[in-house]
PDB file of C-alpha atoms in Angstrom:
ATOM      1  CA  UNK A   1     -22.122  -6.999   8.434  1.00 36.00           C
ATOM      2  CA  UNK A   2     -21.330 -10.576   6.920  1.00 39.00           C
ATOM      3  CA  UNK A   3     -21.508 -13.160   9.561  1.00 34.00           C
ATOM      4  CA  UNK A   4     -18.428 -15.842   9.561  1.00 31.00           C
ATOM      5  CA  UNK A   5     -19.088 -19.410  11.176  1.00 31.00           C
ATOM      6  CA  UNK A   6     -16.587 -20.630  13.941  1.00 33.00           C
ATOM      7  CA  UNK A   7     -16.226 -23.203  15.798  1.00 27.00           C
ATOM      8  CA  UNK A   8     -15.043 -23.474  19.628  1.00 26.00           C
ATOM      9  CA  UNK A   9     -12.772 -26.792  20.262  1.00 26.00           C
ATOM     10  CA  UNK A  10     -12.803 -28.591  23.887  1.00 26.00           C
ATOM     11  CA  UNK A  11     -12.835 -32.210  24.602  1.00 21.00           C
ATOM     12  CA  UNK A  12     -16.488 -32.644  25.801  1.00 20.00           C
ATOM     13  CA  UNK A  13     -18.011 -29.272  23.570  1.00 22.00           C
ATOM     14  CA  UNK A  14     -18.608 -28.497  20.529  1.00 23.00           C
ATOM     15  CA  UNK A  15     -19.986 -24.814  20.404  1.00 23.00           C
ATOM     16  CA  UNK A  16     -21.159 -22.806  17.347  1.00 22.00           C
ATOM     17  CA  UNK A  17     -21.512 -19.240  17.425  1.00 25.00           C
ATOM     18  CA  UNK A  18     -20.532 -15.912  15.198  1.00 27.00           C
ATOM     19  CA  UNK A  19     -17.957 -13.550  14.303  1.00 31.00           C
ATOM     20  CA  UNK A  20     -18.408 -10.185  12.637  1.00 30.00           C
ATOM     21  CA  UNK A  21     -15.944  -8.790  10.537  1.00 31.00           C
ATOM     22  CA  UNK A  22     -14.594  -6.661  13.035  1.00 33.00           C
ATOM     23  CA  UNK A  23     -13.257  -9.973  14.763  1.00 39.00           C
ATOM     24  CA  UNK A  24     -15.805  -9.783  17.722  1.00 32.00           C
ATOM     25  CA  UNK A  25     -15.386 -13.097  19.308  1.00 37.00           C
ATOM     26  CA  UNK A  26     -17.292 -14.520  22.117  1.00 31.00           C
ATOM     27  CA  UNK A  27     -16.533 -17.703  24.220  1.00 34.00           C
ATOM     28  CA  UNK A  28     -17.302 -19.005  27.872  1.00 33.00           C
ATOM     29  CA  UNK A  29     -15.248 -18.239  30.210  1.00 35.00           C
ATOM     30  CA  UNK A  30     -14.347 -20.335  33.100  1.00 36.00           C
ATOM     31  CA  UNK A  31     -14.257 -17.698  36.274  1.00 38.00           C
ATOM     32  CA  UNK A  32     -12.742 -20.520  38.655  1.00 46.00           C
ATOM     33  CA  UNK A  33      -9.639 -21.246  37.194  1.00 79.00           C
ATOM     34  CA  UNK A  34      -6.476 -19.925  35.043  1.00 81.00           C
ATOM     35  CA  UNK A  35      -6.250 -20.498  31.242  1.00 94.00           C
ATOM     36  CA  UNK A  36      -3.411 -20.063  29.808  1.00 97.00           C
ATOM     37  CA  UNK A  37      -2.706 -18.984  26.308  1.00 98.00           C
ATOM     38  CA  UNK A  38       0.058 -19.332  23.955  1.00 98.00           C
ATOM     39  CA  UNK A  39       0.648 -16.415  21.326  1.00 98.00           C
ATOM     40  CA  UNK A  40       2.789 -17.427  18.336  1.00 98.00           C
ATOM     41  CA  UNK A  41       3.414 -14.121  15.985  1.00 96.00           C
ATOM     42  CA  UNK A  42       4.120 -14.212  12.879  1.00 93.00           C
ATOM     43  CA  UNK A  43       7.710 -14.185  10.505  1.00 91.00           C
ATOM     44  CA  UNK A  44       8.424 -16.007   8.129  1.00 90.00           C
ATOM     45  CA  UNK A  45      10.969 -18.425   8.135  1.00 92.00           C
ATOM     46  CA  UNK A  46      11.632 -17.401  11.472  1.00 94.00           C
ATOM     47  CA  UNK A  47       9.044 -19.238  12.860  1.00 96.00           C
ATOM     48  CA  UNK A  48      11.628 -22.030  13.520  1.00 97.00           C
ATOM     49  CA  UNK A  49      12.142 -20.011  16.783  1.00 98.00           C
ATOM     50  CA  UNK A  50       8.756 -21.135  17.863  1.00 98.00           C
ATOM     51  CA  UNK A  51       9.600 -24.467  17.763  1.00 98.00           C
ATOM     52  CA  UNK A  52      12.649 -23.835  20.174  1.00 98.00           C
ATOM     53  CA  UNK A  53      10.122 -22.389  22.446  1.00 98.00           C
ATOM     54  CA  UNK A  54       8.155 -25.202  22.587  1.00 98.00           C
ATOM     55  CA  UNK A  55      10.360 -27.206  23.294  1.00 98.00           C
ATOM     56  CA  UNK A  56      10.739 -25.536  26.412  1.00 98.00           C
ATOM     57  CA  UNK A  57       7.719 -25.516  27.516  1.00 98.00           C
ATOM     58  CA  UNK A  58       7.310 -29.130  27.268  1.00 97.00           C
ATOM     59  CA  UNK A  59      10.572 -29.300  29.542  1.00 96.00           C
ATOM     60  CA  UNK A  60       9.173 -27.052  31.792  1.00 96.00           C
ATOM     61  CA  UNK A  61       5.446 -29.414  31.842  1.00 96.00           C
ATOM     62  CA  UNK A  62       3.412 -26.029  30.324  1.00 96.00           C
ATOM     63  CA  UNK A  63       0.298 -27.331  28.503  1.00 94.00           C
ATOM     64  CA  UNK A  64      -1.318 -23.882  27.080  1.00 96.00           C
ATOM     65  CA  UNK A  65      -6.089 -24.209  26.844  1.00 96.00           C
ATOM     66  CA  UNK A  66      -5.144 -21.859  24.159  1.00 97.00           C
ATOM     67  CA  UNK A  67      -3.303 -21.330  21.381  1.00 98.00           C
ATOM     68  CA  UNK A  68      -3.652 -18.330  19.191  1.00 98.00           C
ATOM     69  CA  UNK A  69      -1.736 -17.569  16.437  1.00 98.00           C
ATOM     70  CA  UNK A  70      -0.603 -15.849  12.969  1.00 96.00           C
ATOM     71  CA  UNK A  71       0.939 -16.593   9.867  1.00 93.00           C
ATOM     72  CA  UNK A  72       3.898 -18.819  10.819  1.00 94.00           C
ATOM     73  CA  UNK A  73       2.799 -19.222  14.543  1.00 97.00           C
ATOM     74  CA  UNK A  74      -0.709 -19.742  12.904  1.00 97.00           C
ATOM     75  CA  UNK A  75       1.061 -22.948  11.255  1.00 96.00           C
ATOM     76  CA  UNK A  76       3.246 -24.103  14.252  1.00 97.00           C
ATOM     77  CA  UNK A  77       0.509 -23.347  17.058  1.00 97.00           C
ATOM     78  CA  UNK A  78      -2.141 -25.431  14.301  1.00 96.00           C
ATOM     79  CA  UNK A  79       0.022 -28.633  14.019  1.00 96.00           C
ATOM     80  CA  UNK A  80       0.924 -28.376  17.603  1.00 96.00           C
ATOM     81  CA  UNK A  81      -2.431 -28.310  18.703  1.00 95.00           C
ATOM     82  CA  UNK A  82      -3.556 -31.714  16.720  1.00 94.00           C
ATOM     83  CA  UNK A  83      -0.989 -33.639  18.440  1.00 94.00           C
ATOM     84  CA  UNK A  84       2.629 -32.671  16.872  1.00 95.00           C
ATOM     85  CA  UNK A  85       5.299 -32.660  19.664  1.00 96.00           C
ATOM     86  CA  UNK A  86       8.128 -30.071  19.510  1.00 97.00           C
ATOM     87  CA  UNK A  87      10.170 -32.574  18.277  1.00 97.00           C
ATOM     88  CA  UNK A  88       8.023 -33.837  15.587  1.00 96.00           C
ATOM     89  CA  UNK A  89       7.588 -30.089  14.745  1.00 97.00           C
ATOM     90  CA  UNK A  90      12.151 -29.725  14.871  1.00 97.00           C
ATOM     91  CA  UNK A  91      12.283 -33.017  12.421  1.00 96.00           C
ATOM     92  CA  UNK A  92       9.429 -31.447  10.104  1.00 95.00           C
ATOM     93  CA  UNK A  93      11.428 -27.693  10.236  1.00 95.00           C
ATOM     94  CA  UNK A  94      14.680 -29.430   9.001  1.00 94.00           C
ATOM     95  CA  UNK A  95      13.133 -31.768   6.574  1.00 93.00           C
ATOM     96  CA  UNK A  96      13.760 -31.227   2.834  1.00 87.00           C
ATOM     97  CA  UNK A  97      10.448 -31.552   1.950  1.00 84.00           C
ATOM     98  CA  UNK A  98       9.436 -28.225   4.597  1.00 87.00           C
ATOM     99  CA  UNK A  99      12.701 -26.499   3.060  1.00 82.00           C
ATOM    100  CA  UNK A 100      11.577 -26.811  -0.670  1.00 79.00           C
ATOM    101  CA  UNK A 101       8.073 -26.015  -0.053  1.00 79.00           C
ATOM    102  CA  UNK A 102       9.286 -22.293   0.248  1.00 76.00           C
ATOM    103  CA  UNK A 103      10.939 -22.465  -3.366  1.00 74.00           C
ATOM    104  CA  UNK A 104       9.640 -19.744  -6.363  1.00 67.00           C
ATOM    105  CA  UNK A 105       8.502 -23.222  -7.950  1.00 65.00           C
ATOM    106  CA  UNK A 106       7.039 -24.473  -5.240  1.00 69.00           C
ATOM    107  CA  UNK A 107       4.759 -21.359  -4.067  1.00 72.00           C
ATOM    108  CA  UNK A 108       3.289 -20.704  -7.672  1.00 68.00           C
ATOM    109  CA  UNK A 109       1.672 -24.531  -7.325  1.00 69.00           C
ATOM    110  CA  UNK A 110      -0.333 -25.846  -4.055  1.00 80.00           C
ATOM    111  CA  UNK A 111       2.502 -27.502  -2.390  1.00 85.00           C
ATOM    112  CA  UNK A 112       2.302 -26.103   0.922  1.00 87.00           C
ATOM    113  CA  UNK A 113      -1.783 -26.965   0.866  1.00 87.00           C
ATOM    114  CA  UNK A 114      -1.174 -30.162  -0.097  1.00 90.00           C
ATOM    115  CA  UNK A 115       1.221 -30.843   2.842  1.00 91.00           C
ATOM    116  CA  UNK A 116      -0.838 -28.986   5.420  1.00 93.00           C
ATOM    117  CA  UNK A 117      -3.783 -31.493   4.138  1.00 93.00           C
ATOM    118  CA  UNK A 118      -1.631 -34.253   4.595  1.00 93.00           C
ATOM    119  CA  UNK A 119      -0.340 -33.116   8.272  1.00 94.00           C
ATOM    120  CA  UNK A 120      -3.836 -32.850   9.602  1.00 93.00           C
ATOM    121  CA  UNK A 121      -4.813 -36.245   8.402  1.00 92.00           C
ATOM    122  CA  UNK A 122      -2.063 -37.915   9.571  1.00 91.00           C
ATOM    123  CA  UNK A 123      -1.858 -35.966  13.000  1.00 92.00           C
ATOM    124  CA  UNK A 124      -1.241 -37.500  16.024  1.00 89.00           C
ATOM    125  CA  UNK A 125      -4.236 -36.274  17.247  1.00 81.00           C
ATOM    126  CA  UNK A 126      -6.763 -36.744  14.837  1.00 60.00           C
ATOM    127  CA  UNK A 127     -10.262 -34.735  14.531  1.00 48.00           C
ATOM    128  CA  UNK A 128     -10.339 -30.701  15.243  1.00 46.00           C
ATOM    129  CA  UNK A 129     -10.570 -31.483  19.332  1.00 45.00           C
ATOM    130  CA  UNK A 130      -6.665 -31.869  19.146  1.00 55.00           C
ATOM    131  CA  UNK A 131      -5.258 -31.663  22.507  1.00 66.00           C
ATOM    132  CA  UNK A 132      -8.345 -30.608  23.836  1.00 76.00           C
ATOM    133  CA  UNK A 133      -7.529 -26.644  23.756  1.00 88.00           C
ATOM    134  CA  UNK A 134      -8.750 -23.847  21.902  1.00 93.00           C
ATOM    135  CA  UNK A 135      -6.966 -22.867  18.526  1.00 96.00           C
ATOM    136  CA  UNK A 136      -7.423 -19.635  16.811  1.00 97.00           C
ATOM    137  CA  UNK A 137      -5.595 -17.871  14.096  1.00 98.00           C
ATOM    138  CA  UNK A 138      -5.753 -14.567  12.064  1.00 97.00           C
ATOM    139  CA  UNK A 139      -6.222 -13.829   8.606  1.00 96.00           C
ATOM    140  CA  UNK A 140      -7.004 -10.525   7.212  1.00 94.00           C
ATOM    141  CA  UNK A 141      -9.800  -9.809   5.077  1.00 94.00           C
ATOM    142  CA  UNK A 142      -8.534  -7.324   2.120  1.00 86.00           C
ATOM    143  CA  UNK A 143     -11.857  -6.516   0.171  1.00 87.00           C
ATOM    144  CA  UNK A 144     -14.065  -5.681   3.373  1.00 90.00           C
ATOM    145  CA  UNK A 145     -10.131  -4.840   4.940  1.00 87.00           C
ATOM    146  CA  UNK A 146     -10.961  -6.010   8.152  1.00 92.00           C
ATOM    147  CA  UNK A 147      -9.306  -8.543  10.589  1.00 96.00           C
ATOM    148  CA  UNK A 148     -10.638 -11.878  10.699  1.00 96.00           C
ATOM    149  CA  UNK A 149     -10.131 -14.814  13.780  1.00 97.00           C
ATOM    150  CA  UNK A 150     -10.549 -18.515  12.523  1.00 96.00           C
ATOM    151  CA  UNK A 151     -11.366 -21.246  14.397  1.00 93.00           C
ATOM    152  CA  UNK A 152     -12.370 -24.733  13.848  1.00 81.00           C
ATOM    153  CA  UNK A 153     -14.344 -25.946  10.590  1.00 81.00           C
ATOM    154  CA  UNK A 154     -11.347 -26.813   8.258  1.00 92.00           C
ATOM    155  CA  UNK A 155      -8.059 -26.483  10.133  1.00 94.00           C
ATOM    156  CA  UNK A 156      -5.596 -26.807   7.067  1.00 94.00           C
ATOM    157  CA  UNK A 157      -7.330 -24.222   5.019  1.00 95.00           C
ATOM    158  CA  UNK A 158      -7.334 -21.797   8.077  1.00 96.00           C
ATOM    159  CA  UNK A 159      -3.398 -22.247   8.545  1.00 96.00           C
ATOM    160  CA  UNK A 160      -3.525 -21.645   4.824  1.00 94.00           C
ATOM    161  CA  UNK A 161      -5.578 -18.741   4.859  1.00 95.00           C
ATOM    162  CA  UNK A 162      -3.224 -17.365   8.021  1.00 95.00           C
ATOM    163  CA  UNK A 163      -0.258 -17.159   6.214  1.00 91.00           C
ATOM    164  CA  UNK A 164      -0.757 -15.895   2.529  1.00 89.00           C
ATOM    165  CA  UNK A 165       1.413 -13.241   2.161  1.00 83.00           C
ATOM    166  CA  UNK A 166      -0.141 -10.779  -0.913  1.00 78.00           C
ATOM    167  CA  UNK A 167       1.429 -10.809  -4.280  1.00 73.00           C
ATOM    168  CA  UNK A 168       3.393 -14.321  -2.760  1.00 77.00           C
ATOM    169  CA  UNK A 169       0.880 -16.621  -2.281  1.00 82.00           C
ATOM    170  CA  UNK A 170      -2.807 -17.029  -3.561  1.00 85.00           C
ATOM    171  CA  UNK A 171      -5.538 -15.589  -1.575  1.00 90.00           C
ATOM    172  CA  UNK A 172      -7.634 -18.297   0.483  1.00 93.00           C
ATOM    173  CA  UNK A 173     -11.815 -18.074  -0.509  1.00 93.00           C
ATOM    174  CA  UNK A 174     -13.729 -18.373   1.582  1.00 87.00           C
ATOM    175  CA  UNK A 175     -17.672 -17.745   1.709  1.00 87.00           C
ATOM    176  CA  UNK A 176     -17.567 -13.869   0.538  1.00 90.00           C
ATOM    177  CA  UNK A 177     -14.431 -13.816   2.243  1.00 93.00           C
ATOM    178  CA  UNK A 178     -10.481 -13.411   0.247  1.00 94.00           C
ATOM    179  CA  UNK A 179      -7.850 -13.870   3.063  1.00 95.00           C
ATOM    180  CA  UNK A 180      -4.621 -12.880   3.292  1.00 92.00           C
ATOM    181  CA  UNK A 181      -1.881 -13.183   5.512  1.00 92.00           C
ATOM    182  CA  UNK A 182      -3.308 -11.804   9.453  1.00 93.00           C
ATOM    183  CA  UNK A 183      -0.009 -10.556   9.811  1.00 90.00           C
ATOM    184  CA  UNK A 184      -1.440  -7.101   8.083  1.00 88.00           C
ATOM    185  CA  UNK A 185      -3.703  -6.245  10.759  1.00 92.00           C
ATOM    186  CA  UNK A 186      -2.724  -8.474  14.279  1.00 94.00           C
ATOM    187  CA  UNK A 187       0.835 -10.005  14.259  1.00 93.00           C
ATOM    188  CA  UNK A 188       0.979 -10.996  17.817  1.00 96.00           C
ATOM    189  CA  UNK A 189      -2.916 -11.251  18.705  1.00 97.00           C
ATOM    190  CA  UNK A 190      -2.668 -11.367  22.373  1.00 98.00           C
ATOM    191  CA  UNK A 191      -5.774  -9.768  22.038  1.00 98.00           C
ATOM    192  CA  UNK A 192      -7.665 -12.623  20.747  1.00 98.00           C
ATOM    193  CA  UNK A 193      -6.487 -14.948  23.164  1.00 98.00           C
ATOM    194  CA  UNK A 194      -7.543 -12.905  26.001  1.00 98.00           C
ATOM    195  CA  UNK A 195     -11.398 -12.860  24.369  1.00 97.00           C
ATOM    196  CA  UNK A 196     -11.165 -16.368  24.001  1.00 96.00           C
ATOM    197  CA  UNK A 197     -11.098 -16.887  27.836  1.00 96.00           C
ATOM    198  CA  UNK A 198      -6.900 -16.369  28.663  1.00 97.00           C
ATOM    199  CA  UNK A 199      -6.352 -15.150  32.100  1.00 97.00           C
ATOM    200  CA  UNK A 200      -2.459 -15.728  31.118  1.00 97.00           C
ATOM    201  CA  UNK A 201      -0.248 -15.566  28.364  1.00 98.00           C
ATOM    202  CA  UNK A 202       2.910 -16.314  26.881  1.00 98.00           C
ATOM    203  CA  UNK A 203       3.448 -14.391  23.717  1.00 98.00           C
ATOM    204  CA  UNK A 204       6.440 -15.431  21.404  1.00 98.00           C
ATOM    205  CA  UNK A 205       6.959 -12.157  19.279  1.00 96.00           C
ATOM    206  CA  UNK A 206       9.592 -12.839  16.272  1.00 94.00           C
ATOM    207  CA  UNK A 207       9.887  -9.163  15.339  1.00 90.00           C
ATOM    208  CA  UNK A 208      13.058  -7.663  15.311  1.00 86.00           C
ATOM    209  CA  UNK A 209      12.657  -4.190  14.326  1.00 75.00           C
ATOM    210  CA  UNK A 210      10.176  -2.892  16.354  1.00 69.00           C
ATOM    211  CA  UNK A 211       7.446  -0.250  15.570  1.00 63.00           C
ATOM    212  CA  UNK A 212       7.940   1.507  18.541  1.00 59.00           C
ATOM    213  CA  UNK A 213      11.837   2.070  17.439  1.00 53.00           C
ATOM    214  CA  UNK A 214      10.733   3.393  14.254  1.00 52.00           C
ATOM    215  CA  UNK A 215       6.948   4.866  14.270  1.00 52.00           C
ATOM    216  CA  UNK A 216       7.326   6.397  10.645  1.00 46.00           C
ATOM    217  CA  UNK A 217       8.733   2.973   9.429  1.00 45.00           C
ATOM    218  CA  UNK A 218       6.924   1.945   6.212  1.00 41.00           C
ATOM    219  CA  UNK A 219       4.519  -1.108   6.221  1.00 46.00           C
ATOM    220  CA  UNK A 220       5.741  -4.049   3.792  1.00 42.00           C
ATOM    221  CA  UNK A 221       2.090  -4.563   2.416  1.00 45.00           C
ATOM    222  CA  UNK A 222       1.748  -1.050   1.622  1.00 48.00           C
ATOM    223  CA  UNK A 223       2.165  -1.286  -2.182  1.00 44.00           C
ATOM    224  CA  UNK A 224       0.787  -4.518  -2.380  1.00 43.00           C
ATOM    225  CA  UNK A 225      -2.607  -3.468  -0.519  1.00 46.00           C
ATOM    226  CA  UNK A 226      -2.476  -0.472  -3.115  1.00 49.00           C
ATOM    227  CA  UNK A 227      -1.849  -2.400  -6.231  1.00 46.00           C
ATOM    228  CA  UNK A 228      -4.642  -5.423  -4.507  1.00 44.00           C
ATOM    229  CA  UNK A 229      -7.201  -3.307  -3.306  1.00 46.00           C
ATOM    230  CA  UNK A 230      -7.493  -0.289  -6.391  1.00 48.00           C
ATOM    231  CA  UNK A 231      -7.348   1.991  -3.355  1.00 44.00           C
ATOM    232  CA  UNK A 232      -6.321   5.453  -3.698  1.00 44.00           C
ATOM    233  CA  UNK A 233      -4.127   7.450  -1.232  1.00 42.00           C
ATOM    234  CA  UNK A 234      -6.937   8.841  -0.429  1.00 42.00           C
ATOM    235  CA  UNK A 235      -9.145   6.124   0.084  1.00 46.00           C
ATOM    236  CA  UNK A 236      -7.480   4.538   2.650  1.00 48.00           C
ATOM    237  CA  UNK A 237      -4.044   3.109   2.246  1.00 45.00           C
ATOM    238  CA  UNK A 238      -2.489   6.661   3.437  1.00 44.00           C
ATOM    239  CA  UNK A 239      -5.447   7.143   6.008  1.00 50.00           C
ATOM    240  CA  UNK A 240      -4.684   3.714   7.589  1.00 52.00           C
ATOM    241  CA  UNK A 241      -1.264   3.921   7.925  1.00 46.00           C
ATOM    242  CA  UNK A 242      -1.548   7.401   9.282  1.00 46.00           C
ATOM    243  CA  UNK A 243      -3.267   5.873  11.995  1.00 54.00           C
ATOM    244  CA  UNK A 244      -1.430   2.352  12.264  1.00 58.00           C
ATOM    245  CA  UNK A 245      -4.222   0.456  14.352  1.00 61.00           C
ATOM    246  CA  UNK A 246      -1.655  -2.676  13.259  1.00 76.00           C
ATOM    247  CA  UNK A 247       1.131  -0.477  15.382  1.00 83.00           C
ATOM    248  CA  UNK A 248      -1.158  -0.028  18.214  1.00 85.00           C
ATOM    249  CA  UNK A 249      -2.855  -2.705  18.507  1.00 91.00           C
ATOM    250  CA  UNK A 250       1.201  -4.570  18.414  1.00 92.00           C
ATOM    251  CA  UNK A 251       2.386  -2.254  21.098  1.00 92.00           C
ATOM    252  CA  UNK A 252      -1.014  -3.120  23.380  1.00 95.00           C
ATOM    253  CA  UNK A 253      -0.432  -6.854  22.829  1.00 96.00           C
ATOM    254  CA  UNK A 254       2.869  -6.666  23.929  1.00 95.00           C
ATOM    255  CA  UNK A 255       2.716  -5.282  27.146  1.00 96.00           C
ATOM    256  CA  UNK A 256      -0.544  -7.433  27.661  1.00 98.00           C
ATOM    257  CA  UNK A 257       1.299 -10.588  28.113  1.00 98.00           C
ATOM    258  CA  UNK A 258       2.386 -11.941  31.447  1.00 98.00           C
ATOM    259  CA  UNK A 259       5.410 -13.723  29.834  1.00 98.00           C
ATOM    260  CA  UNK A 260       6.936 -12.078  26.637  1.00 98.00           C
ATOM    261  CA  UNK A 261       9.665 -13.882  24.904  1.00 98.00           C
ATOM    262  CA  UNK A 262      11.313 -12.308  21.880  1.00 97.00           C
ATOM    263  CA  UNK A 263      14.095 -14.138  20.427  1.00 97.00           C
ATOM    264  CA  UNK A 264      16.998 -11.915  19.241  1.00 97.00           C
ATOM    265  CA  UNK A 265      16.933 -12.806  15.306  1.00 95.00           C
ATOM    266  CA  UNK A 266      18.792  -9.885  14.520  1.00 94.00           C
ATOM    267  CA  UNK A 267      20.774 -11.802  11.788  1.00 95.00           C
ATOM    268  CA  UNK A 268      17.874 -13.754  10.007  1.00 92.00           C
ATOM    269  CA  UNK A 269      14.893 -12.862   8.115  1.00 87.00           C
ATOM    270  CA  UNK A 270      11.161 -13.884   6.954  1.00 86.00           C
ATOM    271  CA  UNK A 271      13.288 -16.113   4.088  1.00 86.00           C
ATOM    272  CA  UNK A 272      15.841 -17.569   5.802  1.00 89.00           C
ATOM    273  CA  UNK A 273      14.704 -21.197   5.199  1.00 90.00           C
ATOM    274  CA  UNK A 274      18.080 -22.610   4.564  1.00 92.00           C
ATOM    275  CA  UNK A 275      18.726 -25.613   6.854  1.00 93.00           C
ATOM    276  CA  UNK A 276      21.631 -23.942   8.825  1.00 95.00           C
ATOM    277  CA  UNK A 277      19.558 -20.723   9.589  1.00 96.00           C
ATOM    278  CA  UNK A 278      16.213 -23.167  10.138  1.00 96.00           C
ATOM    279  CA  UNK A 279      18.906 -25.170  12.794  1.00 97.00           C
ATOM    280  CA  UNK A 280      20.207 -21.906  14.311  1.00 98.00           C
ATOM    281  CA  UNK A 281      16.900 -20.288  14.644  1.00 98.00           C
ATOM    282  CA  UNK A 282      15.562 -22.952  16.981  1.00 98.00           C
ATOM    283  CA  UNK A 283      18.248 -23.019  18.808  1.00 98.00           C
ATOM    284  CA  UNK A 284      18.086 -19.216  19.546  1.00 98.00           C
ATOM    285  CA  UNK A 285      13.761 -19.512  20.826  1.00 98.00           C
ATOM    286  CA  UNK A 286      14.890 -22.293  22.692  1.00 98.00           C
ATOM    287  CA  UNK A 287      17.874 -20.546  24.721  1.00 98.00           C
ATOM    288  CA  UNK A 288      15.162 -17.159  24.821  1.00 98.00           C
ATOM    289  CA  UNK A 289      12.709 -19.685  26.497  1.00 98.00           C
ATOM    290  CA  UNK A 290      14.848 -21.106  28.997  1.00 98.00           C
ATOM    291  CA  UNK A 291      16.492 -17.959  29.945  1.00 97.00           C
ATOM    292  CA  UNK A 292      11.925 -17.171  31.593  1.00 97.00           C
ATOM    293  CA  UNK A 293      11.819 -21.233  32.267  1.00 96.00           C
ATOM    294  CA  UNK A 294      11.595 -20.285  36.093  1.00 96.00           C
ATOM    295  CA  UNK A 295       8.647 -18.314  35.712  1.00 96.00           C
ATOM    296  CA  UNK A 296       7.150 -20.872  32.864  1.00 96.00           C
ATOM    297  CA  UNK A 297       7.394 -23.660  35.331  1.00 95.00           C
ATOM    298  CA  UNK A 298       4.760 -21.172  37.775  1.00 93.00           C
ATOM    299  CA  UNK A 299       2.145 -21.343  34.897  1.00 93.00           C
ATOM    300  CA  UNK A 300       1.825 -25.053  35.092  1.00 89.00           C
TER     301      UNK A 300
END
């Protein structure tokens, strides 16, 4: 079992300690008070309801100790957590530059890792302690095909790493690891927040079509974990989705968090970064948000 070096973030600590691949993760716990946790799933170019969310929670004086997420949420949660402000994180949604970075052009060259670089030297907050919380985000390891949870050490690359989709974007190396978007294995990873010490959490989910609605619903990574991985039916493509333990584990998380807020995106999807759909999107977390902000306000 290959051993993968995190790092645990608070103001006064800097702990190290190991994860295996099986994304075992172990951090202190404080017994005597609440820590709340802030799930961001993954989706795309829907991740622009996230930023409506937070908005909210700033309005409602929410600070999360954690913040846990994937793919898109792994990117909002990330910049958030060095300092970005909800508003910072609208202007940067609606920029120009953040709607060309999701051109053909743009994904076939290192765009998006060249602006995450920049973001996280230029954050408000500079330096991996951030706001003084916990960050985490999943990334899925397809040659040992196992979930992996990153924290600290290099916070663009792990963003990176979080959200590259197979066959769209490059994998992210790292050690004897290739990652690929988390998304494939833990989409809402309430899970991992609760290991990380989370007596509470607020999980914003972005899926629309639910597994549960649909249990025999094909998985989008299917053919590209087949064509990736030289796996045969066999082997464990068919096996795995026979099973689902991405399904499960989604369902689990779900009903795991205190506060569940899943903005009805019914008419947009993972590509929708056109600045009228980016606009609309936060628009729709935000009024999801608010509609819970009475019970936010009681996890201050």
């Amino acid at each position: 079992m290959r051993a993968f070096r995190h790092i645990t973030l608070s103001l006064l600590l800097l702990l190290t300690t190991s994860l295996s691949a099986e994304a075992a993760v172990l951090f202190s716990n404080k017994s005597d008070s609440t820590r709340l946790a802030l799930v961001l799933g993954g989706g795309g170019a829907k991740g622009a309801a996230h930023v409506g969310v937070l908005k909210v929670l700033e309005e409602a004086g929410v600070r999360p100790d954690i913040i846990v997420g994937t793919s898109i949420g792994a990117i909002v949660g990330g910049l958030y957590s060095i300092g970005y402000s909800a508003q910072q994180l609208d202007s940067l949604f609606r920029s120009r530059q953040w709607l060309q970075l999701f051109t053909r052009e743009a994904i076939k060259g290192n765009a998006i890792k060249t602006m995450l670089d920049s973001l996280c030297l230029t954050a408000p907050l500079r330096g991996e302690a951030g706001r003084g919380l916990l960050f985490a985000c999943i990334a899925a390891d397809l040659p040992s095909f196992s979930e992996i949870v990153l924290t600290g050490d290099s916070l663009a690359r792990n963003m990176r790493a979080s959200m590259s989709i197979p066959a769209l974007f490059k994998a992210v190396r790292y050690d004897d690891y290739v990652l690929y978007d988390g998304g494939i294995f833990n989409n809402l990873p309430v899970d991992v927040a609760r290991k990380m010490g989370a007596t509470k959490v607020i999980a914003v989910d972005l899926t629309v079509n639910h597994p549960d609605d649909d249990d025999d619903a094909p998985s989008e990574f299917v053919q590209l974990l087949d064509d990736l991985l030289g796996l045969s039916s066999a082997d464990g493509i068919v096996g795995w989705l026979f099973n689902r333990p991405d399904f499960k584990k989604y369902r689990k998380n779900c009903k795991d968090a205190d506060i569940y807020i899943n903005p009805p995106l019914y008419d947009y999807d993972a590509t929708d970064f056109g600045r009228t759909a980016i606009t609309k999107m936060i628009s729709i977390g935000e009024q999801s948000a608010r509609q819970q902000i009475e019970t936010l306000r009681s996890f201050r």
